[in-house]
PDB file of C-alpha atoms in Angstrom:
ATOM      1  CA  MET R   1       0.000   0.000   0.000  1.00 44.00           C
ATOM      2  CA  LEU R   2       2.701   2.492   1.038  1.00 43.00           C
ATOM      3  CA  ALA R   3       4.935   1.595  -1.893  1.00 43.00           C
ATOM      4  CA  ASN R   4       2.056   2.088  -4.343  1.00 48.00           C
ATOM      5  CA  LYS R   5       1.220   5.492  -2.887  1.00 45.00           C
ATOM      6  CA  LEU R   6       4.836   6.608  -3.128  1.00 42.00           C
ATOM      7  CA  LEU R   7       5.080   5.402  -6.724  1.00 45.00           C
ATOM      8  CA  GLN R   8       1.869   7.212  -7.662  1.00 47.00           C
ATOM      9  CA  CYS R   9       3.154  10.373  -6.005  1.00 47.00           C
ATOM     10  CA  CYS R  10       6.462  10.081  -7.837  1.00 46.00           C
ATOM     11  CA  LEU R  11       4.724   9.491 -11.160  1.00 43.00           C
ATOM     12  CA  SER R  12       2.468  12.493 -10.653  1.00 42.00           C
ATOM     13  CA  VAL R  13       5.570  14.658 -10.277  1.00 41.00           C
ATOM     14  CA  ILE R  14       7.779  13.339 -13.055  1.00 41.00           C
ATOM     15  CA  ARG R  15       5.100  12.260 -15.542  1.00 43.00           C
ATOM     16  CA  PRO R  16       3.063  15.088 -17.109  1.00 41.00           C
ATOM     17  CA  CYS R  17      -0.584  14.646 -18.009  1.00 38.00           C
ATOM     18  CA  GLN R  18      -1.407  13.070 -21.336  1.00 37.00           C
ATOM     19  CA  GLY R  19      -1.088  15.540 -24.166  1.00 37.00           C
ATOM     20  CA  GLN R  20       1.543  17.708 -22.485  1.00 37.00           C
ATOM     21  CA  VAL R  21       5.020  17.979 -23.966  1.00 37.00           C
ATOM     22  CA  ARG R  22       7.723  16.416 -21.841  1.00 44.00           C
ATOM     23  CA  CYS R  23      10.443  19.014 -21.473  1.00 48.00           C
ATOM     24  CA  LEU R  24      13.902  18.619 -19.962  1.00 46.00           C
ATOM     25  CA  ALA R  25      14.003  22.356 -19.256  1.00 48.00           C
ATOM     26  CA  ALA R  26      11.324  21.849 -16.595  1.00 53.00           C
ATOM     27  CA  LEU R  27      13.577  19.497 -14.637  1.00 53.00           C
ATOM     28  CA  LYS R  28      16.204  20.443 -12.087  1.00 55.00           C
ATOM     29  CA  PRO R  29      19.880  20.153 -13.138  1.00 53.00           C
ATOM     30  CA  ARG R  30      20.418  17.641 -10.332  1.00 55.00           C
ATOM     31  CA  GLU R  31      17.666  15.403 -11.736  1.00 54.00           C
ATOM     32  CA  ILE R  32      19.294  15.417 -15.162  1.00 54.00           C
ATOM     33  CA  ARG R  33      22.775  14.881 -13.712  1.00 53.00           C
ATOM     34  CA  ASN R  34      21.661  11.923 -11.575  1.00 53.00           C
ATOM     35  CA  ALA R  35      20.103  10.199 -14.583  1.00 59.00           C
ATOM     36  CA  LYS R  36      23.413   9.939 -16.409  1.00 64.00           C
ATOM     37  CA  PRO R  37      24.974   6.487 -15.915  1.00 69.00           C
ATOM     38  CA  ARG R  38      28.048   6.636 -13.698  1.00 77.00           C
ATOM     39  CA  VAL R  39      30.630   3.902 -13.348  1.00 80.00           C
ATOM     40  CA  SER R  40      32.180   3.207  -9.958  1.00 86.00           C
ATOM     41  CA  VAL R  41      35.662   1.700 -10.005  1.00 90.00           C
ATOM     42  CA  VAL R  42      35.063  -0.287  -6.814  1.00 90.00           C
ATOM     43  CA  GLY R  43      31.568  -1.197  -8.021  1.00 89.00           C
ATOM     44  CA  LEU R  44      33.062  -2.581 -11.216  1.00 90.00           C
ATOM     45  CA  TYR R  45      35.539  -4.663  -9.197  1.00 91.00           C
ATOM     46  CA  VAL R  46      32.753  -5.998  -6.988  1.00 91.00           C
ATOM     47  CA  LYS R  47      30.592  -6.861  -9.980  1.00 90.00           C
ATOM     48  CA  GLU R  48      33.351  -8.813 -11.698  1.00 91.00           C
ATOM     49  CA  ASN R  49      34.433 -10.713  -8.580  1.00 91.00           C
ATOM     50  CA  PHE R  50      31.168 -11.240  -6.725  1.00 90.00           C
ATOM     51  CA  GLN R  51      30.381 -14.702  -8.098  1.00 90.00           C
ATOM     52  CA  SER R  52      33.856 -16.050  -7.381  1.00 89.00           C
ATOM     53  CA  ILE R  53      33.813 -14.810  -3.779  1.00 88.00           C
ATOM     54  CA  LYS R  54      30.282 -16.164  -3.342  1.00 88.00           C
ATOM     55  CA  PHE R  55      31.532 -19.572  -4.469  1.00 87.00           C
ATOM     56  CA  GLN R  56      34.253 -19.431  -1.788  1.00 86.00           C
ATOM     57  CA  TYR R  57      31.787 -18.451   0.976  1.00 85.00           C
ATOM     58  CA  PRO R  58      28.424 -19.997   0.005  1.00 83.00           C
ATOM     59  CA  GLN R  59      26.917 -19.548   3.473  1.00 84.00           C
ATOM     60  CA  ALA R  60      27.832 -15.869   3.840  1.00 84.00           C
ATOM     61  CA  SER R  61      25.262 -13.111   3.408  1.00 86.00           C
ATOM     62  CA  ASN R  62      25.582 -10.558   0.633  1.00 85.00           C
ATOM     63  CA  ALA R  63      26.489  -7.895   3.172  1.00 85.00           C
ATOM     64  CA  ASP R  64      29.397 -10.002   4.438  1.00 89.00           C
ATOM     65  CA  LEU R  65      30.502 -10.770   0.877  1.00 89.00           C
ATOM     66  CA  PHE R  66      30.597  -7.064   0.053  1.00 90.00           C
ATOM     67  CA  LYS R  67      32.758  -6.479   3.132  1.00 90.00           C
ATOM     68  CA  VAL R  68      35.196  -9.166   1.976  1.00 91.00           C
ATOM     69  CA  LEU R  69      35.343  -7.693  -1.508  1.00 91.00           C
ATOM     70  CA  SER R  70      35.919  -4.230  -0.056  1.00 91.00           C
ATOM     71  CA  GLN R  71      38.861  -5.515   1.953  1.00 91.00           C
ATOM     72  CA  ASN R  72      40.220  -7.385  -1.081  1.00 92.00           C
ATOM     73  CA  TRP R  73      40.054  -4.200  -3.115  1.00 92.00           C
ATOM     74  CA  LYS R  74      42.093  -2.305  -0.540  1.00 93.00           C
ATOM     75  CA  GLN R  75      44.742  -5.026  -0.617  1.00 93.00           C
ATOM     76  CA  LEU R  76      45.249  -4.777  -4.384  1.00 92.00           C
ATOM     77  CA  THR R  77      48.403  -3.088  -5.623  1.00 93.00           C
ATOM     78  CA  SER R  78      48.235   0.254  -7.436  1.00 92.00           C
ATOM     79  CA  ASP R  79      48.819  -1.480 -10.763  1.00 93.00           C
ATOM     80  CA  GLU R  80      46.020  -3.976 -10.108  1.00 92.00           C
ATOM     81  CA  GLN R  81      43.625  -1.200  -9.135  1.00 93.00           C
ATOM     82  CA  GLN R  82      44.649   0.779 -12.238  1.00 94.00           C
ATOM     83  CA  ILE R  83      43.322  -2.052 -14.435  1.00 94.00           C
ATOM     84  CA  TYR R  84      39.836  -1.454 -13.060  1.00 92.00           C
ATOM     85  CA  ARG R  85      40.208   2.321 -13.266  1.00 93.00           C
ATOM     86  CA  ASP R  86      41.003   2.002 -16.961  1.00 94.00           C
ATOM     87  CA  LYS R  87      38.017  -0.282 -17.464  1.00 92.00           C
ATOM     88  CA  ALA R  88      35.748   2.141 -15.616  1.00 91.00           C
ATOM     89  CA  THR R  89      37.001   5.115 -17.658  1.00 92.00           C
ATOM     90  CA  LYS R  90      36.378   3.257 -20.914  1.00 92.00           C
ATOM     91  CA  GLN R  91      32.932   2.128 -19.815  1.00 89.00           C
ATOM     92  CA  GLN R  92      32.041   5.631 -18.582  1.00 88.00           C
ATOM     93  CA  GLN R  93      32.990   7.123 -21.955  1.00 89.00           C
ATOM     94  CA  GLN R  94      30.797   4.559 -23.683  1.00 87.00           C
ATOM     95  CA  TYR R  95      27.852   5.442 -21.441  1.00 82.00           C
ATOM     96  CA  ASN R  96      28.411   9.173 -22.019  1.00 83.00           C
ATOM     97  CA  ASP R  97      28.414   8.691 -25.782  1.00 85.00           C
ATOM     98  CA  GLU R  98      25.211   6.673 -25.607  1.00 83.00           C
ATOM     99  CA  TYR R  99      23.552   9.320 -23.407  1.00 80.00           C
ATOM    100  CA  GLU R 100      24.499  12.157 -25.769  1.00 81.00           C
ATOM    101  CA  SER R 101      22.912  10.260 -28.660  1.00 84.00           C
ATOM    102  CA  LEU R 102      19.528  10.088 -26.912  1.00 79.00           C
ATOM    103  CA  THR R 103      16.643  12.377 -27.837  1.00 80.00           C
ATOM    104  CA  ASP R 104      15.168  14.721 -25.224  1.00 75.00           C
ATOM    105  CA  GLU R 105      12.196  12.392 -24.801  1.00 78.00           C
ATOM    106  CA  GLN R 106      14.466   9.388 -24.253  1.00 80.00           C
ATOM    107  CA  ARG R 107      16.467  11.343 -21.681  1.00 76.00           C
ATOM    108  CA  TYR R 108      13.262  12.303 -19.926  1.00 76.00           C
ATOM    109  CA  ASP R 109      12.223   8.634 -19.779  1.00 79.00           C
ATOM    110  CA  LEU R 110      15.639   7.753 -18.379  1.00 76.00           C
ATOM    111  CA  ILE R 111      15.215  10.340 -15.628  1.00 76.00           C
ATOM    112  CA  ALA R 112      11.722   9.023 -14.840  1.00 77.00           C
ATOM    113  CA  GLU R 113      13.052   5.471 -14.626  1.00 79.00           C
ATOM    114  CA  ARG R 114      15.861   6.577 -12.318  1.00 75.00           C
ATOM    115  CA  GLN R 115      13.484   8.397  -9.971  1.00 74.00           C
ATOM    116  CA  LEU R 116      11.123   5.425  -9.857  1.00 78.00           C
ATOM    117  CA  LYS R 117      14.005   3.153  -8.840  1.00 78.00           C
ATOM    118  CA  VAL R 118      14.925   5.532  -6.035  1.00 75.00           C
ATOM    119  CA  THR R 119      11.286   5.703  -4.909  1.00 80.00           C
ATOM    120  CA  LYS R 120      10.898   1.908  -4.914  1.00 83.00           C
ATOM    121  CA  LYS R 121      14.077   1.502  -2.891  1.00 81.00           C
ATOM    122  CA  PHE R 122      12.969   4.141  -0.385  1.00 83.00           C
ATOM    123  CA  ALA R 123       9.542   2.531   0.006  1.00 84.00           C
ATOM    124  CA  ALA R 124      11.027  -0.951   0.466  1.00 86.00           C
ATOM    125  CA  ASN R 125      13.523   0.278   3.066  1.00 87.00           C
ATOM    126  CA  LEU R 126      10.778   2.132   4.931  1.00 88.00           C
ATOM    127  CA  VAL R 127       8.615  -0.994   5.137  1.00 88.00           C
ATOM    128  CA  LYS R 128      11.602  -3.028   6.370  1.00 90.00           C
ATOM    129  CA  GLU R 129      12.403  -0.433   9.027  1.00 91.00           C
ATOM    130  CA  LYS R 130       8.814  -0.389  10.247  1.00 91.00           C
ATOM    131  CA  THR R 131       8.766  -4.178  10.469  1.00 90.00           C
ATOM    132  CA  LYS R 132      12.093  -4.175  12.304  1.00 91.00           C
ATOM    133  CA  ASN R 133      10.637  -1.724  14.824  1.00 92.00           C
ATOM    134  CA  GLY R 134       7.653  -3.980  15.513  1.00 92.00           C
ATOM    135  CA  ARG R 135       4.866  -2.350  13.544  1.00 92.00           C
ATOM    136  CA  PRO R 136       1.650  -4.275  14.353  1.00 93.00           C
ATOM    137  CA  ARG R 137       0.163  -6.672  11.825  1.00 91.00           C
ATOM    138  CA  ARG R 138      -2.745  -5.157   9.937  1.00 90.00           C
ATOM    139  CA  PRO R 139      -6.213  -6.448  10.854  1.00 92.00           C
ATOM    140  CA  MET R 140      -7.939  -9.093   8.761  1.00 90.00           C
ATOM    141  CA  ALA R 141     -11.406  -8.715   7.282  1.00 89.00           C
ATOM    142  CA  GLY R 142     -14.217 -11.167   7.852  1.00 90.00           C
ATOM    143  CA  TYR R 143     -13.689 -12.914   4.548  1.00 87.00           C
ATOM    144  CA  HIS R 144     -10.023 -13.489   5.449  1.00 88.00           C
ATOM    145  CA  TYR R 145     -11.134 -15.592   8.410  1.00 88.00           C
ATOM    146  CA  TYR R 146     -13.523 -17.428   6.112  1.00 87.00           C
ATOM    147  CA  PHE R 147     -10.640 -18.202   3.759  1.00 85.00           C
ATOM    148  CA  LEU R 148      -8.611 -19.592   6.682  1.00 85.00           C
ATOM    149  CA  ALA R 149     -11.541 -21.709   7.810  1.00 85.00           C
ATOM    150  CA  LYS R 150     -11.670 -23.182   4.318  1.00 79.00           C
ATOM    151  CA  GLY R 151      -7.972 -24.061   4.577  1.00 76.00           C
ATOM    152  CA  GLU R 152      -6.874 -21.395   2.090  1.00 69.00           C
ATOM    153  CA  LYS R 153      -3.924 -19.637   3.710  1.00 64.00           C
ATOM    154  CA  SER R 154      -2.543 -18.060   0.543  1.00 64.00           C
ATOM    155  CA  VAL R 155      -4.885 -16.787  -2.163  1.00 62.00           C
ATOM    156  CA  GLU R 156      -3.925 -14.372  -4.904  1.00 70.00           C
ATOM    157  CA  VAL R 157      -5.887 -11.170  -4.419  1.00 67.00           C
ATOM    158  CA  GLY R 158      -8.157 -10.531  -7.402  1.00 68.00           C
ATOM    159  CA  GLY R 159      -7.604 -14.021  -8.829  1.00 76.00           C
ATOM    160  CA  GLU R 160     -10.369 -16.423  -9.808  1.00 80.00           C
ATOM    161  CA  GLN R 161     -10.008 -18.439  -6.599  1.00 79.00           C
ATOM    162  CA  TRP R 162     -10.152 -15.248  -4.532  1.00 79.00           C
ATOM    163  CA  LYS R 163     -13.278 -14.054  -6.343  1.00 84.00           C
ATOM    164  CA  GLY R 164     -14.950 -17.432  -5.908  1.00 84.00           C
ATOM    165  CA  LEU R 165     -14.257 -17.556  -2.160  1.00 83.00           C
ATOM    166  CA  LYS R 166     -15.327 -13.930  -1.740  1.00 85.00           C
ATOM    167  CA  ASN R 167     -18.636 -14.687  -3.479  1.00 88.00           C
ATOM    168  CA  GLU R 168     -19.109 -17.718  -1.203  1.00 88.00           C
ATOM    169  CA  PHE R 169     -18.538 -15.519   1.829  1.00 87.00           C
ATOM    170  CA  ASN R 170     -20.981 -12.867   0.620  1.00 90.00           C
ATOM    171  CA  ALA R 171     -23.620 -15.575   0.052  1.00 90.00           C
ATOM    172  CA  LEU R 172     -23.363 -16.923   3.609  1.00 90.00           C
ATOM    173  CA  PRO R 173     -26.411 -16.606   5.863  1.00 92.00           C
ATOM    174  CA  ALA R 174     -26.248 -13.625   8.198  1.00 91.00           C
ATOM    175  CA  ASN R 175     -25.768 -15.757  11.324  1.00 92.00           C
ATOM    176  CA  GLU R 176     -22.774 -17.589   9.778  1.00 90.00           C
ATOM    177  CA  LYS R 177     -21.212 -14.452   8.380  1.00 91.00           C
ATOM    178  CA  GLU R 178     -21.532 -12.807  11.784  1.00 93.00           C
ATOM    179  CA  ILE R 179     -19.048 -15.328  13.224  1.00 92.00           C
ATOM    180  CA  TYR R 180     -16.289 -14.208  10.860  1.00 92.00           C
ATOM    181  CA  GLU R 181     -17.212 -10.542  11.110  1.00 93.00           C
ATOM    182  CA  GLY R 182     -16.972 -10.834  14.892  1.00 94.00           C
ATOM    183  CA  LYS R 183     -13.427 -12.189  14.634  1.00 93.00           C
ATOM    184  CA  ALA R 184     -12.562  -9.314  12.293  1.00 93.00           C
ATOM    185  CA  ALA R 185     -13.962  -6.784  14.775  1.00 94.00           C
ATOM    186  CA  GLU R 186     -11.809  -8.279  17.561  1.00 95.00           C
ATOM    187  CA  ASP R 187      -8.751  -8.160  15.320  1.00 94.00           C
ATOM    188  CA  SER R 188      -9.492  -4.546  14.415  1.00 93.00           C
ATOM    189  CA  LEU R 189      -9.656  -3.647  18.114  1.00 94.00           C
ATOM    190  CA  ARG R 190      -6.358  -5.469  18.699  1.00 94.00           C
ATOM    191  CA  TYR R 191      -4.755  -3.537  15.852  1.00 93.00           C
ATOM    192  CA  ARG R 192      -6.000  -0.186  17.132  1.00 92.00           C
ATOM    193  CA  GLN R 193      -4.625  -0.826  20.616  1.00 92.00           C
ATOM    194  CA  GLU R 194      -1.261  -2.048  19.344  1.00 93.00           C
ATOM    195  CA  MET R 195      -0.970   0.821  16.866  1.00 92.00           C
ATOM    196  CA  THR R 196      -1.689   3.369  19.592  1.00 92.00           C
ATOM    197  CA  GLU R 197       1.128   1.923  21.678  1.00 92.00           C
ATOM    198  CA  TRP R 198       3.464   1.606  18.673  1.00 93.00           C
ATOM    199  CA  VAL R 199       2.921   5.188  17.508  1.00 91.00           C
ATOM    200  CA  ALA R 200       3.547   6.488  21.019  1.00 91.00           C
ATOM    201  CA  ARG R 201       6.762   4.456  21.250  1.00 91.00           C
ATOM    202  CA  MET R 202       8.022   5.600  17.835  1.00 90.00           C
ATOM    203  CA  LEU R 203       7.411   9.256  18.701  1.00 89.00           C
ATOM    204  CA  GLN R 204       9.066   8.830  22.082  1.00 89.00           C
ATOM    205  CA  GLU R 205      12.116   7.210  20.459  1.00 91.00           C
ATOM    206  CA  GLY R 206      12.386   9.972  17.863  1.00 90.00           C
ATOM    207  CA  LYS R 207      11.380   7.725  14.966  1.00 89.00           C
ATOM    208  CA  ASP R 208       8.450   9.834  13.827  1.00 86.00           C
ATOM    209  CA  HIS R 209       9.547   9.397  10.183  1.00 87.00           C
ATOM    210  CA  LEU R 210       8.111   5.882  10.450  1.00 89.00           C
ATOM    211  CA  VAL R 211       4.677   7.206  11.385  1.00 88.00           C
ATOM    212  CA  SER R 212       2.459   8.735   8.715  1.00 86.00           C
ATOM    213  CA  ASN R 213       0.529  11.925   9.451  1.00 86.00           C
ATOM    214  CA  TYR R 214      -2.689   9.912   9.230  1.00 86.00           C
ATOM    215  CA  ALA R 215      -1.455   7.453  11.863  1.00 87.00           C
ATOM    216  CA  LYS R 216      -0.294  10.300  14.104  1.00 84.00           C
ATOM    217  CA  GLN R 217      -3.776  11.823  14.057  1.00 85.00           C
ATOM    218  CA  LYS R 218      -5.681   8.542  14.433  1.00 84.00           C
ATOM    219  CA  TYR R 219      -3.580   6.656  16.974  1.00 80.00           C
ATOM    220  CA  ARG R 220      -1.859   9.273  19.117  1.00 71.00           C
ATOM    221  CA  MET R 221      -2.853   9.044  22.776  1.00 60.00           C
ATOM    222  CA  PHE R 222      -2.282  12.773  23.405  1.00 50.00           C
TER     223      PHE R 222
END
């Protein structure tokens, strides 16, 4: 949900309405500069040697592998490092030539793609940080409990199976549906209580960037 909202917001800024001319002059110099491909010497070394180091340490995490590669880079001689600097310079020149050959519209699309990548990464990191800080699980609706009762723990939202089960739930007699709706109401109350405590804790710990303005207004205790 959050990621989709951020992407829509980003698109509304960098994508003009249909029929409008996309113009590079309307963009900030920093936006244009950041869209140009840039080659990192160390990044090039890591890319070329990642698979070999992963083969040596199959159980290590990517973060640990990057640390090993960083240390290996520092231990290279000046001549060995110069090989990668020459490669990076050559590759950077190739990218620059390709960028200069693009039309204004193609450059605009490149900038839009770059900003979307940044937005996706920001949204993903924000969700991870919230989870790490114990954000409460969202409440389930009545039909979710019906799905579980039917033994369906994982159903693709909007799929044919989901639609069929949702129609079954909607067709239930009122007294049967009330059972699942009651569980949903209890879960909603649980979520509200936990969110109130979580929001208060995040604000107290100075992590208000994890709390949306909507959540601050709805769940703050004071």
